[in-house]
mmCIF file of C-alpha atoms in Angstrom:
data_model
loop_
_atom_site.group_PDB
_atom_site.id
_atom_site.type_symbol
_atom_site.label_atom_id
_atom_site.label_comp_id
_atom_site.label_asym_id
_atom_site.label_seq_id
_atom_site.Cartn_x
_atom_site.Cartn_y
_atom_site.Cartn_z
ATOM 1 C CA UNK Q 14 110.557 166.702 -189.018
ATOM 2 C CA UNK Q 15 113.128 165.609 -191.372
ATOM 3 C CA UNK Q 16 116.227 165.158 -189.143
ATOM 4 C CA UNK Q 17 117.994 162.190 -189.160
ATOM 5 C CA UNK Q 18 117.626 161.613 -185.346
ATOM 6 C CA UNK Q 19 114.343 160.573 -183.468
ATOM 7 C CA UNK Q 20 112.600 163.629 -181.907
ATOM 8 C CA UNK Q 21 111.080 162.752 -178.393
ATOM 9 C CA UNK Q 22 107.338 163.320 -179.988
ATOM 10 C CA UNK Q 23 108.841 160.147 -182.428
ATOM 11 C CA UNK Q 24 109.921 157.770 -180.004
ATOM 12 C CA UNK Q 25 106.441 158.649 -177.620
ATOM 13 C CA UNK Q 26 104.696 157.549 -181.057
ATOM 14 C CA UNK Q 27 106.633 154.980 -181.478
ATOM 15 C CA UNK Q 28 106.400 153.159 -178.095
ATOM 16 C CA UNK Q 29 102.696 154.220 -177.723
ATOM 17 C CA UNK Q 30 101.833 152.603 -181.247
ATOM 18 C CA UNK Q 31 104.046 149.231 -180.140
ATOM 19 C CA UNK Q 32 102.197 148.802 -176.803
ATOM 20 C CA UNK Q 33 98.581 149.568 -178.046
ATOM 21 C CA UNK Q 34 98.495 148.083 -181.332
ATOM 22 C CA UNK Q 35 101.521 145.574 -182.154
ATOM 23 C CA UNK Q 36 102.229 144.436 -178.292
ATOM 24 C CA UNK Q 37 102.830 141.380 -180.253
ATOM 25 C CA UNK Q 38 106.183 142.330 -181.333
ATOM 26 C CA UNK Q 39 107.416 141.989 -178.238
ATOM 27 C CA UNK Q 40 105.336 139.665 -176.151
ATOM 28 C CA UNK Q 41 107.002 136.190 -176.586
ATOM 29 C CA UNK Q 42 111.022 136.896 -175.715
ATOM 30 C CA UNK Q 43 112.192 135.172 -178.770
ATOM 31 C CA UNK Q 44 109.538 136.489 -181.155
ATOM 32 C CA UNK Q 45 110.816 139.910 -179.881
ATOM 33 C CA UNK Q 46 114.390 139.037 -180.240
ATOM 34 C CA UNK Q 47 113.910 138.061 -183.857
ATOM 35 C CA UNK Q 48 112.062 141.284 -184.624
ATOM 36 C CA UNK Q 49 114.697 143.274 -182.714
ATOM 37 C CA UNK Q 50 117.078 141.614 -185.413
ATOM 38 C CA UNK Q 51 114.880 141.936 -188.350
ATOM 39 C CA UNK Q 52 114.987 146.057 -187.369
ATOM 40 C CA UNK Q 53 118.424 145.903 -186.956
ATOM 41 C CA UNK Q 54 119.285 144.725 -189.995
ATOM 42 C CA UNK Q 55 116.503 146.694 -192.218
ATOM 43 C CA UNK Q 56 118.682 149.742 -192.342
ATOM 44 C CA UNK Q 57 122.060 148.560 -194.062
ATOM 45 C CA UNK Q 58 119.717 145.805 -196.069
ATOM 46 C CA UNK Q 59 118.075 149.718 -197.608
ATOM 47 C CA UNK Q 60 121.519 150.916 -198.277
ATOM 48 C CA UNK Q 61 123.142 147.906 -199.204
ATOM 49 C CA UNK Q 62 119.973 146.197 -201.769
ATOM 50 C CA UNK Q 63 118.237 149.527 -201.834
ATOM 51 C CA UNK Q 64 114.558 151.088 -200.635
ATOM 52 C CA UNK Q 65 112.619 148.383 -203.172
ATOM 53 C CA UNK Q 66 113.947 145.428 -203.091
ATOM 54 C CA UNK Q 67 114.242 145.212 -198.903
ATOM 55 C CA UNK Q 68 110.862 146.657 -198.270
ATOM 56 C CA UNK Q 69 109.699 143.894 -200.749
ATOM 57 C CA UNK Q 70 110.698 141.231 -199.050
ATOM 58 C CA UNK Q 71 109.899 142.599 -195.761
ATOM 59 C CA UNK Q 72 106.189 143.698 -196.968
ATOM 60 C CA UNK Q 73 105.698 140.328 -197.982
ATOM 61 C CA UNK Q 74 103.628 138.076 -196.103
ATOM 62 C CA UNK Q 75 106.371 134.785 -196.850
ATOM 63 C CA UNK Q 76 109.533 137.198 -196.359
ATOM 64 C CA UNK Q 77 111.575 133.889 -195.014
ATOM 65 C CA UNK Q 78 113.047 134.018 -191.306
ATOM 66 C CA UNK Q 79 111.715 132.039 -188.055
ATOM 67 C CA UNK Q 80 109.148 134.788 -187.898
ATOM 68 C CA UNK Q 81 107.121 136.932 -190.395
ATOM 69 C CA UNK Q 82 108.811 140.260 -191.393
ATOM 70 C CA UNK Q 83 105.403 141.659 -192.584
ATOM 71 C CA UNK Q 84 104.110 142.562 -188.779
ATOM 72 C CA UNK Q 85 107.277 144.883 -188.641
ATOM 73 C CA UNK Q 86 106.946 146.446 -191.377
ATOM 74 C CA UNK Q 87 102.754 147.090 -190.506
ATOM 75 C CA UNK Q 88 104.163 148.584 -187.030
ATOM 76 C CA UNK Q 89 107.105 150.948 -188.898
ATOM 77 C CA UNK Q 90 103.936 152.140 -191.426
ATOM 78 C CA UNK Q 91 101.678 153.084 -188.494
ATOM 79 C CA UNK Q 92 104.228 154.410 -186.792
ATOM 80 C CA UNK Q 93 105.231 156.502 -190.186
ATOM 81 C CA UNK Q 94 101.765 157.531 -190.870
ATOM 82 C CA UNK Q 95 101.005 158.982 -187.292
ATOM 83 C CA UNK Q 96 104.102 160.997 -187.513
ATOM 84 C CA UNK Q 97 103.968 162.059 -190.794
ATOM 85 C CA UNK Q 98 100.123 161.969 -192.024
ATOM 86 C CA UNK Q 99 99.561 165.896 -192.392
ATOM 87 C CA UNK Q 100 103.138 166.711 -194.857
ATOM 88 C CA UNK Q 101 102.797 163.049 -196.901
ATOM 89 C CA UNK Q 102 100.159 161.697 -199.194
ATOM 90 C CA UNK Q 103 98.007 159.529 -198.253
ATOM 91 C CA UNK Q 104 99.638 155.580 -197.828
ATOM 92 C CA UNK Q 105 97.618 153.494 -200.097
ATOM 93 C CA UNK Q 106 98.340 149.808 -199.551
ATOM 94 C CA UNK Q 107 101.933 148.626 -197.760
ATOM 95 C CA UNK Q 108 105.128 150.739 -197.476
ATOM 96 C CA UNK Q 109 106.520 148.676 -200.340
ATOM 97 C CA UNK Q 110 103.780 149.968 -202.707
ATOM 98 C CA UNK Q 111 103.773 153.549 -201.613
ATOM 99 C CA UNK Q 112 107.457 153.613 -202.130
ATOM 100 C CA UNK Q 113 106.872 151.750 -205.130
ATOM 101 C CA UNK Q 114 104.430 154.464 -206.542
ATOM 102 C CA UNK Q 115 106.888 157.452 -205.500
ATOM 103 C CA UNK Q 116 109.801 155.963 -207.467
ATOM 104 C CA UNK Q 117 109.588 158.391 -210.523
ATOM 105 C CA UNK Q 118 110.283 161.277 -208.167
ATOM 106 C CA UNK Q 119 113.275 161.582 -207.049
ATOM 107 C CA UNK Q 120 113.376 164.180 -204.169
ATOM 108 C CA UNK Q 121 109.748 162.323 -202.556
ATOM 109 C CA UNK Q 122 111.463 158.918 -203.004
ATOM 110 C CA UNK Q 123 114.843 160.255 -201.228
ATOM 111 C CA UNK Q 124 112.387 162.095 -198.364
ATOM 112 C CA UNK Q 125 110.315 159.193 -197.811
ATOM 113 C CA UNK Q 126 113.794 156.918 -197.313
ATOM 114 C CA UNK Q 127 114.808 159.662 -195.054
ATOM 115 C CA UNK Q 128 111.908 159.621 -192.856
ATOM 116 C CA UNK Q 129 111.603 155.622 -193.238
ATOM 117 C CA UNK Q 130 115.233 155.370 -191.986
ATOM 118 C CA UNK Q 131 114.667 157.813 -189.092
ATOM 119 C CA UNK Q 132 111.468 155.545 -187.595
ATOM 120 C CA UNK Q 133 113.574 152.592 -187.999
ATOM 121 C CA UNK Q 134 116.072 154.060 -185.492
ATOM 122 C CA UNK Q 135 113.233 155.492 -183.209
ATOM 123 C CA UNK Q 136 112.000 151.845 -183.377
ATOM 124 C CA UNK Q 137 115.458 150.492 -182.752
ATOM 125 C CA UNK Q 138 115.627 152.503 -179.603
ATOM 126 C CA UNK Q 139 111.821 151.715 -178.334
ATOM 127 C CA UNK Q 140 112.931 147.339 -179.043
ATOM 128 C CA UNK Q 141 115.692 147.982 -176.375
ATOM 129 C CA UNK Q 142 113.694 149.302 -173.652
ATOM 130 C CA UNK Q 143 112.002 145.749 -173.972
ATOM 131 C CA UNK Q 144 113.276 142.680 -171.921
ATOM 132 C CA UNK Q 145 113.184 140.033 -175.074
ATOM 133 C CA UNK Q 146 114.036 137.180 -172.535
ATOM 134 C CA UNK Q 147 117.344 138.208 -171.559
ATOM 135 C CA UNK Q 148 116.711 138.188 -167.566
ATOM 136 C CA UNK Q 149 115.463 134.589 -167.757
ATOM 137 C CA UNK Q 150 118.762 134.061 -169.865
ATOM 138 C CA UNK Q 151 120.788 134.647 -166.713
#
């Protein structure tokens, strides 16, 4: 499972894990909004500051913003760890700290990105089947 694209078992993960166990993402419209931006802007903030630095801040429990990054990046790790539990290591601790402890090797710390950036996009699809206010917009 190392494409770049979202398989369908993915994106059933990934919409399965966000109603069941972080429905909070998405259950006040502007709560959901903001996390629909935070996750929109995740992926060029890896490739523009790099894998660190951006999971850093959004690991963190300040991690600035009108809403808490850290819930996002709990539902992106569950999400990760369903998917990809039986070819990775165990996840000890956050995504920042497991990337963190991969950094010396190279080829894990390029696969993990990989995967990381392919359940971003699965998760980027799964926000826009959600509402986040925009009928009562209208």
């Amino acid at each position: 499972m190392t494409d770049r694209l979202p398989s369908k078992q993915l994106l059933s993960k990934a919409n399965s894990i966000l109603k069941n166990d972080h429905a909070v993402l998405v259950e006040d419209p502007k709560k959901a909004k903001a996390y629909a931006n935070y996750l929109a802007a995740l992926g060029p903030s890896i490739r523009q500051l790099g894998l660190l630095p951006t999971l850093a801040i959004y690991c963190s429990e300040g991690g600035g913003g009108e809403v808490a990054k850290q819930p996002l990046a709990n539902y992106l790790q569950q999400v990760l760890v369903a998917i990809y539990s039986k070819e990775e290591p165990p996840m000890e601790g956050d995504l920042f700290e497991y990337a963190l402890s991969r950094r010396n090797n190279q080829d894990a710390t390029r696969l993990f990105r990989r995967r990381l950036e392919t359940t971003i996009r699965a998760a980027k699809l799964i926000f826009k089947t959600y509402d986040h206010g925009r009928t009562a917009e209208k």
